[in-house]
Coordinates of C-alpha atoms in Angstrom, one line a residue:
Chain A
X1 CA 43.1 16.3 7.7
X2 CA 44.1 20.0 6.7
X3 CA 46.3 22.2 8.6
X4 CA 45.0 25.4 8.9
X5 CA 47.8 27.7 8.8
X6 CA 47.8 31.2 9.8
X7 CA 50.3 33.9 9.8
X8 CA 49.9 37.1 11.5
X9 CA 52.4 40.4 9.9
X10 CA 53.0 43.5 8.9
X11 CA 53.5 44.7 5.1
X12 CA 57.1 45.8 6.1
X13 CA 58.1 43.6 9.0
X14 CA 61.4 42.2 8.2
X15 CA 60.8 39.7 11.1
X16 CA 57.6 38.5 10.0
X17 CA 59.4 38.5 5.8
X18 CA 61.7 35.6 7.1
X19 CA 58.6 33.3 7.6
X20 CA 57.0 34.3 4.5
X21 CA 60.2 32.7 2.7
X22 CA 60.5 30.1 5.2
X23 CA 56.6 28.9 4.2
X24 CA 57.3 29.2 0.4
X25 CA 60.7 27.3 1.1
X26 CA 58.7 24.5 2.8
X27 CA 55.1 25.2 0.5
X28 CA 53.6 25.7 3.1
X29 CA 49.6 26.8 2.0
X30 CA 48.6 29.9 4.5
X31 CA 46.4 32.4 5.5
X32 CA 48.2 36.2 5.8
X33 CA 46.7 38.3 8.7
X34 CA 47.5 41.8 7.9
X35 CA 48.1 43.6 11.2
X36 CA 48.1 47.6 11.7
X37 CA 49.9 47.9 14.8
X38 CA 49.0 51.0 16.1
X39 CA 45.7 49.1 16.8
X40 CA 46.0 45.6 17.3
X41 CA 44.0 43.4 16.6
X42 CA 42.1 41.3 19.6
X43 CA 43.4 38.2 18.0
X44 CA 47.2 39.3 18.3
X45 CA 46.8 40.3 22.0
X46 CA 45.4 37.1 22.3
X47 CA 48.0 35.0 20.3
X48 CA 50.8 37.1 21.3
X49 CA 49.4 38.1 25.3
X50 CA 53.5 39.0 26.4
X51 CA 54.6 41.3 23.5
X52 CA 52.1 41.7 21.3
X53 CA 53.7 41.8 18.3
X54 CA 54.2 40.3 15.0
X55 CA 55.2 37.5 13.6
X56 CA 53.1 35.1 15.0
X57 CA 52.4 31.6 13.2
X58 CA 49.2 30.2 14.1
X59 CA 49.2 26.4 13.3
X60 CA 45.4 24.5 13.8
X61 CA 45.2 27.2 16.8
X62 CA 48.3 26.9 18.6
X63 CA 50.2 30.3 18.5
X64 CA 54.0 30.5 17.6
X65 CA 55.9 33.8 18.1
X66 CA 59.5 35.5 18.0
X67 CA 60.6 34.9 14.3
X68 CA 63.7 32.7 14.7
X69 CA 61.8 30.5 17.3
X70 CA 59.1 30.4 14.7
X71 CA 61.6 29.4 11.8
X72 CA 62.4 26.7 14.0
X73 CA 59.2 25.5 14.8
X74 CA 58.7 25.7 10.7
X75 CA 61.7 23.7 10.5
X76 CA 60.7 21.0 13.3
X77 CA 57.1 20.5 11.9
X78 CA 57.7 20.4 8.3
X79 CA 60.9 18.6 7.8
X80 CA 61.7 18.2 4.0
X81 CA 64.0 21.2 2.8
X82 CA 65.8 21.6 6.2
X83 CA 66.6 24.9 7.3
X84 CA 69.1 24.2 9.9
X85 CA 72.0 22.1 10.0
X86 CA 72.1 18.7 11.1
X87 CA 75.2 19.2 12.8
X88 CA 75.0 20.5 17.1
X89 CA 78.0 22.9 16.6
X90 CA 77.1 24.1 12.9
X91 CA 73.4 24.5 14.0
X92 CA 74.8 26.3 17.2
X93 CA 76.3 28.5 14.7
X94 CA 73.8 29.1 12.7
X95 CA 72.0 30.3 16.2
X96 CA 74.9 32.3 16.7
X97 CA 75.1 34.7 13.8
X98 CA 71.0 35.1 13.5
X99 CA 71.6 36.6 17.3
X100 CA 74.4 38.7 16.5
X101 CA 72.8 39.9 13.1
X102 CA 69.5 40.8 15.3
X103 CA 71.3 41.9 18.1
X104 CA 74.7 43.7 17.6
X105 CA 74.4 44.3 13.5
X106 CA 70.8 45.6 13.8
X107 CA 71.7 48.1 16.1
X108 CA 74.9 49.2 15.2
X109 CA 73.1 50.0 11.7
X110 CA 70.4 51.7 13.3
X111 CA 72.5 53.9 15.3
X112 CA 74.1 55.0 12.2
X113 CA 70.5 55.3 10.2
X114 CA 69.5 58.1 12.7
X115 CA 73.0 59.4 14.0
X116 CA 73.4 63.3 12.8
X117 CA 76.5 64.0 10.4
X118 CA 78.5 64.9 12.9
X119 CA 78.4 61.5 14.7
X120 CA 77.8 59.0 11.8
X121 CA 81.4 58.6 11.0
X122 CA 81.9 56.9 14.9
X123 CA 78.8 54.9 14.2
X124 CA 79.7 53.7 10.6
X125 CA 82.9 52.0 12.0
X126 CA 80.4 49.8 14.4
X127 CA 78.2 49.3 11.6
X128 CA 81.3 48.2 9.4
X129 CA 83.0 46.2 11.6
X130 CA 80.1 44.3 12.2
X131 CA 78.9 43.4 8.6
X132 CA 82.8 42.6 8.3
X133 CA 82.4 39.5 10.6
X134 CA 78.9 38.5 8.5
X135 CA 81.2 39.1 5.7
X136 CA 83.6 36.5 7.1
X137 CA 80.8 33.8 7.7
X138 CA 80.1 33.5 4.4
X139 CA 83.6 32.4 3.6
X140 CA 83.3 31.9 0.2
X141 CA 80.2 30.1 0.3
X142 CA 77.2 31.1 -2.0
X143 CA 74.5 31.0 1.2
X144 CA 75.5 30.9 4.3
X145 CA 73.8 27.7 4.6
X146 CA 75.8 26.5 1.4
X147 CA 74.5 25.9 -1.9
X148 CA 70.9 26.6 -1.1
X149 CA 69.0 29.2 1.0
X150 CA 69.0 28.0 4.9
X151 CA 67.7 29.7 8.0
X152 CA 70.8 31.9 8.7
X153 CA 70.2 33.2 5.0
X154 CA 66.5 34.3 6.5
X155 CA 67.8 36.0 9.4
X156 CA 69.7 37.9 7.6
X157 CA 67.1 38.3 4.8
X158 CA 66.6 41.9 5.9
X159 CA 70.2 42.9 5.0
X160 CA 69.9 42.1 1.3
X161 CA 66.5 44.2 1.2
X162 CA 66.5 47.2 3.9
X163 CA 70.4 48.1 4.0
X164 CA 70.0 49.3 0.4
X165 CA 66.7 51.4 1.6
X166 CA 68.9 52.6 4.3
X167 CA 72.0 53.6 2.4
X168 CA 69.4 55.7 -0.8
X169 CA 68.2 57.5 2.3
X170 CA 71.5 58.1 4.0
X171 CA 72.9 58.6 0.8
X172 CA 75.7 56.4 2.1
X173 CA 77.0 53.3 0.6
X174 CA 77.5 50.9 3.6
X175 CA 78.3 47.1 1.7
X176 CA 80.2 48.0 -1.5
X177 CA 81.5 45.4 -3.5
X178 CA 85.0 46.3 -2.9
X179 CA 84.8 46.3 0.9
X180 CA 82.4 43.4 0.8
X181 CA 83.1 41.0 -1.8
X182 CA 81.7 38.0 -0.5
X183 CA 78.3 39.9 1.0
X184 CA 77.5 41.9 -2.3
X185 CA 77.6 38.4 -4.0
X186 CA 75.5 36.7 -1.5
X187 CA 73.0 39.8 -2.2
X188 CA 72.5 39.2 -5.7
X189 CA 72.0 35.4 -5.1
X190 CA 69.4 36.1 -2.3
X191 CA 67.3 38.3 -4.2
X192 CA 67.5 36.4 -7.5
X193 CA 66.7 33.2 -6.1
X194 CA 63.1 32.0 -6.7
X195 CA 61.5 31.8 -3.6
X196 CA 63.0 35.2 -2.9
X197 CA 62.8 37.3 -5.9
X198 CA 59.7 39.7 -5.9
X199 CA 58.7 38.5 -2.2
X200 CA 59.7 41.7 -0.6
X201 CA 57.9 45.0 0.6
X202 CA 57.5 47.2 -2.3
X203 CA 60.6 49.5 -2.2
X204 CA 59.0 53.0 -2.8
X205 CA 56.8 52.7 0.4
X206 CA 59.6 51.5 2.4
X207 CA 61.6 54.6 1.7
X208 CA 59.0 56.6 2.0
X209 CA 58.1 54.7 5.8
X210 CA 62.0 55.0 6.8
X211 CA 62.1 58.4 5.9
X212 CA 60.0 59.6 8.0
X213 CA 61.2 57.3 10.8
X214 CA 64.8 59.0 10.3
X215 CA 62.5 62.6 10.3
X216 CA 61.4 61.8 13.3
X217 CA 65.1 60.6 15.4
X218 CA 66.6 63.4 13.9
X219 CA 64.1 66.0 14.9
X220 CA 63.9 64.6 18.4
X221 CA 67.8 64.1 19.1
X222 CA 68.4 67.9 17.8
X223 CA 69.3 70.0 21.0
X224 CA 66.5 72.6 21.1
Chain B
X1 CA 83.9 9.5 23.8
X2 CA 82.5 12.6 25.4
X3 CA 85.4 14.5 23.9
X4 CA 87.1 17.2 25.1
X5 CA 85.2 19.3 27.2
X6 CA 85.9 22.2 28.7
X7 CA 83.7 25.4 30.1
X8 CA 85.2 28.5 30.4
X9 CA 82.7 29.9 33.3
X10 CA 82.8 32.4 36.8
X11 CA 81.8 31.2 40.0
X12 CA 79.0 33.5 40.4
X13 CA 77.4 33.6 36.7
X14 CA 74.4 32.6 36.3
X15 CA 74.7 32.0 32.7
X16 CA 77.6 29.6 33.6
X17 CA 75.2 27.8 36.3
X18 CA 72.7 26.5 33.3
X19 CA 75.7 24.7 31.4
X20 CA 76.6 23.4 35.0
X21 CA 73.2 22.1 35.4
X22 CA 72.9 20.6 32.2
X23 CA 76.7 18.8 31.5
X24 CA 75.6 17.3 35.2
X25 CA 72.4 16.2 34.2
X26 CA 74.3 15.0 31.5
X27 CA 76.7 12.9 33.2
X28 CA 79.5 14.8 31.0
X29 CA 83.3 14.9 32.6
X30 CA 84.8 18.1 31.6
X31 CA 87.0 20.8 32.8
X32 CA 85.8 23.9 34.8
X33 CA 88.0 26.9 34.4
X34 CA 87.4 30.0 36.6
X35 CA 87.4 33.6 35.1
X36 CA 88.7 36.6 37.6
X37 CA 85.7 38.7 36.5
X38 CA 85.8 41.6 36.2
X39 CA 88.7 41.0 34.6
X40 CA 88.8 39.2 31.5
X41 CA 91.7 36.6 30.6
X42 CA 93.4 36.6 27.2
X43 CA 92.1 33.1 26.9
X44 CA 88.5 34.3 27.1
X45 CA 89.0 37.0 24.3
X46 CA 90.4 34.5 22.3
X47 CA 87.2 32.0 22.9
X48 CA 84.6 34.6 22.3
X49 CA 86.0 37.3 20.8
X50 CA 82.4 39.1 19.8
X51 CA 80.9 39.2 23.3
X52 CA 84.2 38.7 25.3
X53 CA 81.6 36.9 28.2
X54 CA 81.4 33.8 29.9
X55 CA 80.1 31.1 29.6
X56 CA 82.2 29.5 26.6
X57 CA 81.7 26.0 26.3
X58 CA 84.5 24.6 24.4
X59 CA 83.6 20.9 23.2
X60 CA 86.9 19.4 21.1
X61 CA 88.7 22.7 21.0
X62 CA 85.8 24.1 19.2
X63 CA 83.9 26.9 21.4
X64 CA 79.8 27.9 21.6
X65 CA 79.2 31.1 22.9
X66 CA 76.1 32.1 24.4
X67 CA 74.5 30.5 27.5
X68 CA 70.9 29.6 25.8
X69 CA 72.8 28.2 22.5
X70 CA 75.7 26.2 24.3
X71 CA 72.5 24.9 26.7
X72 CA 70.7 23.4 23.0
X73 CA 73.8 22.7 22.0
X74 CA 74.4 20.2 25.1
X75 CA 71.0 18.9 24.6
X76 CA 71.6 17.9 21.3
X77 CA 75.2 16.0 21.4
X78 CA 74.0 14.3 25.1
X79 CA 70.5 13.8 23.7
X80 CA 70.2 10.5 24.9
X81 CA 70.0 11.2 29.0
X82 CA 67.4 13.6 30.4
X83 CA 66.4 15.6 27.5
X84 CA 66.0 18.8 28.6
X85 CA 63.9 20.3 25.6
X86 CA 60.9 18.2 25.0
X87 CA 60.1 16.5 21.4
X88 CA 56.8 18.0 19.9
X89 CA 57.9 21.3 17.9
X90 CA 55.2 22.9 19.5
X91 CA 56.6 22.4 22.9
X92 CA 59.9 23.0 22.3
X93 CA 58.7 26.5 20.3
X94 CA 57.2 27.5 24.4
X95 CA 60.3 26.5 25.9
X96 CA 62.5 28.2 23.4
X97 CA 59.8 31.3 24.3
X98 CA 59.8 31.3 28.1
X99 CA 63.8 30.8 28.0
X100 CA 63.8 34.3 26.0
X101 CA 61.4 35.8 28.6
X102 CA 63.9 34.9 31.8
X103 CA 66.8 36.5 29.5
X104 CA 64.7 39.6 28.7
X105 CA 62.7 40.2 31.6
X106 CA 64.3 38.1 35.0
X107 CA 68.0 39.3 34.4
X108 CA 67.7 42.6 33.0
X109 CA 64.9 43.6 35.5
X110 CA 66.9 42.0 38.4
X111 CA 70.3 43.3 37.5
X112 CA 68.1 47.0 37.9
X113 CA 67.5 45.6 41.4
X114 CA 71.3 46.4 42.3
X115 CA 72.6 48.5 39.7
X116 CA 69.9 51.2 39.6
X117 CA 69.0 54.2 42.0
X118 CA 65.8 55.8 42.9
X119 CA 62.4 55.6 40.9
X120 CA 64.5 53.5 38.2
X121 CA 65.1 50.9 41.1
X122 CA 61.6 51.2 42.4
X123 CA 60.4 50.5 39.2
X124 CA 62.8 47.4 38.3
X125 CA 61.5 45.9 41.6
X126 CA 58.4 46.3 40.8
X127 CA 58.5 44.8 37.2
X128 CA 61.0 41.8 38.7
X129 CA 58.1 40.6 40.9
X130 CA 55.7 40.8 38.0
X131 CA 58.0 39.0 35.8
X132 CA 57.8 36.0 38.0
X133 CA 54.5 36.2 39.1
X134 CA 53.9 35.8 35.0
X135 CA 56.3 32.8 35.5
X136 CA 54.4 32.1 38.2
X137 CA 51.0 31.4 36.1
X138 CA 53.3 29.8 33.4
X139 CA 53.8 27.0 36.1
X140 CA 50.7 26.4 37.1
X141 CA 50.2 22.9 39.0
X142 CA 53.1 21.6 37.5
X143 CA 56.3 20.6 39.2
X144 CA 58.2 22.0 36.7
X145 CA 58.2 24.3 33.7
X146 CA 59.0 21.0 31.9
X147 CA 56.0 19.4 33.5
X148 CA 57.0 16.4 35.4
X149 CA 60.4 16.5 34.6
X150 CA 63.0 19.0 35.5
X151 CA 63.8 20.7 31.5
X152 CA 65.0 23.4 29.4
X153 CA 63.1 26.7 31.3
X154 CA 63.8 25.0 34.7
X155 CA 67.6 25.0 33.3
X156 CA 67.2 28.3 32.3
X157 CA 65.8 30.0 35.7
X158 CA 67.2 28.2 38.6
X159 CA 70.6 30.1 38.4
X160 CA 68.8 33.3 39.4
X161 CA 67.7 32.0 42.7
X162 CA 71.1 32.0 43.8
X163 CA 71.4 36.0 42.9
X164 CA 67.8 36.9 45.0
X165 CA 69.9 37.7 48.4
X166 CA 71.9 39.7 46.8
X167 CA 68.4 41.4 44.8
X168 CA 67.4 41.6 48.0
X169 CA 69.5 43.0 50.0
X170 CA 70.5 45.6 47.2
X171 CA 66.9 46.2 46.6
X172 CA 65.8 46.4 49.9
X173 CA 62.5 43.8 49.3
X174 CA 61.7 40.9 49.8
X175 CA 60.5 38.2 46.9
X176 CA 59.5 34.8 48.9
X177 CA 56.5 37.3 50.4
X178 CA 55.7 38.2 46.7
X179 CA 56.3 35.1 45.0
X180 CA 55.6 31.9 47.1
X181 CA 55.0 29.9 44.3
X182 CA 57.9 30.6 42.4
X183 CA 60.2 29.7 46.1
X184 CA 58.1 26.4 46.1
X185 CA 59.6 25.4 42.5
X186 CA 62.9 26.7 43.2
X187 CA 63.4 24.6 46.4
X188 CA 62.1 21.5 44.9
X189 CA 64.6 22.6 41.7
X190 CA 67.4 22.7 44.6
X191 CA 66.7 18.6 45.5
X192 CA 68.3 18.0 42.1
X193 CA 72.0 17.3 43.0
X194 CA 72.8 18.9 39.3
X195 CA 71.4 21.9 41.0
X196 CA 72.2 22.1 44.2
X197 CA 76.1 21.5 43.3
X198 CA 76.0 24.1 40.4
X199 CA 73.9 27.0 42.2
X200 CA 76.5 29.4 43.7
X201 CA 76.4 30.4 47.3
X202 CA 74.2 33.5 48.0
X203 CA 76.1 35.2 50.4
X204 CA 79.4 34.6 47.7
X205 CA 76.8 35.8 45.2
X206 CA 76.4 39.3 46.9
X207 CA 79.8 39.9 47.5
X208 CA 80.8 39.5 44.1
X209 CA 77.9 42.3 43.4
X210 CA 79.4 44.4 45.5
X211 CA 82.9 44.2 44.0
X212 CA 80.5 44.7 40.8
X213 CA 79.0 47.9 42.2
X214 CA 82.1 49.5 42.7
X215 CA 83.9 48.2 39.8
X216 CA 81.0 50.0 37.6
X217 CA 80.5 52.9 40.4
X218 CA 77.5 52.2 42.0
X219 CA 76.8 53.2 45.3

């Protein structure tokens, strides 16, 4: 019998990106529902009734949302090329770091993407001391699942992709090799491996997108 | 063959209470160590140095921060007495869902409860009671959020019950009008010796709010 498999994102979404890898690490055959989210579609609202947003998996009708509760689910359902540990208190770990990355790094990184020159030097320490402990997780490894691409490697998919958009706009270099040894490898390994490479928003329209988003904070947080 | 266990917790937290609940459920022997919140021991730094909160369960000197994470993480090792997260993916996916929801919406609104003023308090009352009345229709008929048996979500939202005097009595409202149906499931969750013996007591639940009100200067 055929699963129908549906997946419901944006073009630029780095939530909904770590299921798109996740589905192409499993290969997994879906159906993409683009979604413009300043008008939802009825379908979303009903899929997704609490937050409305995207990702959500659809799997032979049953709706999945929150991107690392969907990776799980991915991970659950179609078991060959496991995502998480086997191991409780590496799994637990795993769990760990995806939180903080979405959590603590995410903000810390956006407070310095829209902080005005005066303040970004206080918010680039937070920003810097954060990626400092993802720096340390990697410990030497080549993923932070190990040899091959695992679900704390999709968490923190969006750091090998949007930091970079970030820092071109900021014109601020945040994970320099020096500083960041161990991240600025992982980087290059991410984005060259297969399932990976090319599978990203297109670069020039997510400048352009966080551009204007940075416009916008910076306009509105300037005393008038 | 349990290992060393040992959870690094404060009376009155309802974070700790779920890890209670569960390592009784369990059946696990470990070692309950009290934090002087607001203070914050050496120790505790040491254990969780990102989030410097309780609860830290430490299993074989290693520690697992995070309430909702050390919670899977004792579902997993004990796995073979009362699972507390179901088996099908897709159930497990809701659970996972509606855990978030009483993290996102049930603490944050009810902390507001006490810790807020004014229209920002009126308005965090208001959105508490909604929260559980959408808990409420999550329920349903069942017994439980895990259906017939007690799991994961009821794990997850019991400890609050504890803190609704002191919501309460801060907020100046009353919830058992509001929310019947969500009193009904927490009483029967009380039965549960696990429960009953991890919950705090209310009235030691609002004083410690109070010594939290003036500690962060709330009136």
């Amino acid at each position: 019998m055929a699963e129908e498999v549906k997946l419901f994102r944006t073009w630029s979404s780095r939530y909904s990106w770590r299921i798109v890898w996740a589905l192409k690490l499993k290969g997994i055959e879906y159906e993409t529902i683009f979604e413009d989210l300043t008008n939802k579609s009825p379908s979303l609202l009903q899929y997704n009734p609490i937050h409305g947003k995207v990702p959500v998996l659809v799997h032979d009708g049953k709706p999945v949302c929150e991107s690392l509760v969907i990776l799980e689910y991915v991970d659950e359902t179609w078991k060959h090329n496991p995502l998480l540990p086997q191991d409780p208190y590496e799994k637990s770990m795993a769990r760990f770091w995806a939180n903080f990355g979405d959590d603590k790094l995410m903000k810390s990184i956006s407070q310095l993407f829209i902080a005005h020159e005066k303040d970004q030097e206080v918010a680039a320490v937070a920003a810097l001391e954060n990626l400092k402990l993802v720096e340390e997780q990697l410990k030497g490894k080549k993923f932070f699942h190990g040899e091959t691409i695992g679900y704390l490697d999709l968490a923190f998919g969006w750091i090998a992709n949007l930091v970079s958009i970030l820092e071109e706009i900021m014109s601020l270099k945040l994970v320099d090799g020096e500083r960041f040894p161990h991240l600025s490898s992982w980087i290059q390994h991410f984005m060259d491996a297969p399932v990976i490479r090319d599978c990203w928003p297109p670069r020039d329209k997510m400048i352009i997108k966080y551009q204007v988003m940075r416009e916008k904070y910076l306009a509105a947080a300037t005393p008038k | 063959m349990d290992g060393e266990v040992i959870l690094l917790d404060a009376y009155a937290s309802m974070f700790g209470m779920r890890l209670r609940i569960a390592l009784a459920e369990k059946g696990v022997k470990y070692e309950y160590r009290e934090e002087n919140l607001p203070k914050k021991s050496p120790f505790l730094f040491q254990m969780n140095p990102i989030h410097k909160k309780v609860p830290v369960l430490i299993h074989n000197g290693k520690p697992i921060c995070e309430s909702l994470i050390a919670l899977q993480y004792i579902d997993e090792v004990w796995h073979d007495k009362n699972p507390l997260l179901p088996s099908d993916p897709y159930k497990r996916a809701q659970a996972r869902l509606w855990a978030d929801f009483v993290d996102q919406k049930v603490h944050t609104l009810g902390r507001k409860t006490w810790s807020a003023k004014g229209e920002e308090q009126e308005a965090a009352k208001k959105e508490f009671i909604e929260a559980l009345k959408v808990l409420e229709g999550e329920l349903g008929e069942k017994p439980y959020f895990g259906g017939e048996e007690f799991g994961y979500v009821d794990v997850a939202l019991i400890p609050f019950y504890s803190w609704f005097h002191a919501y309460e009595t801060c907020g100046n409202f009353k919830i058992g009008t509001e929310c019947p149906k969500f009193v009904a499931w927490a009483k029967r969750s009380m039965q549960r010796e696990s429960v009953s013996k991890s919950l705090a007591d209310p009235e030691k639940v609002y004083d410690f709010v109070l010594i939290l009100k003036k500690h962060f200067g709330v009136e």
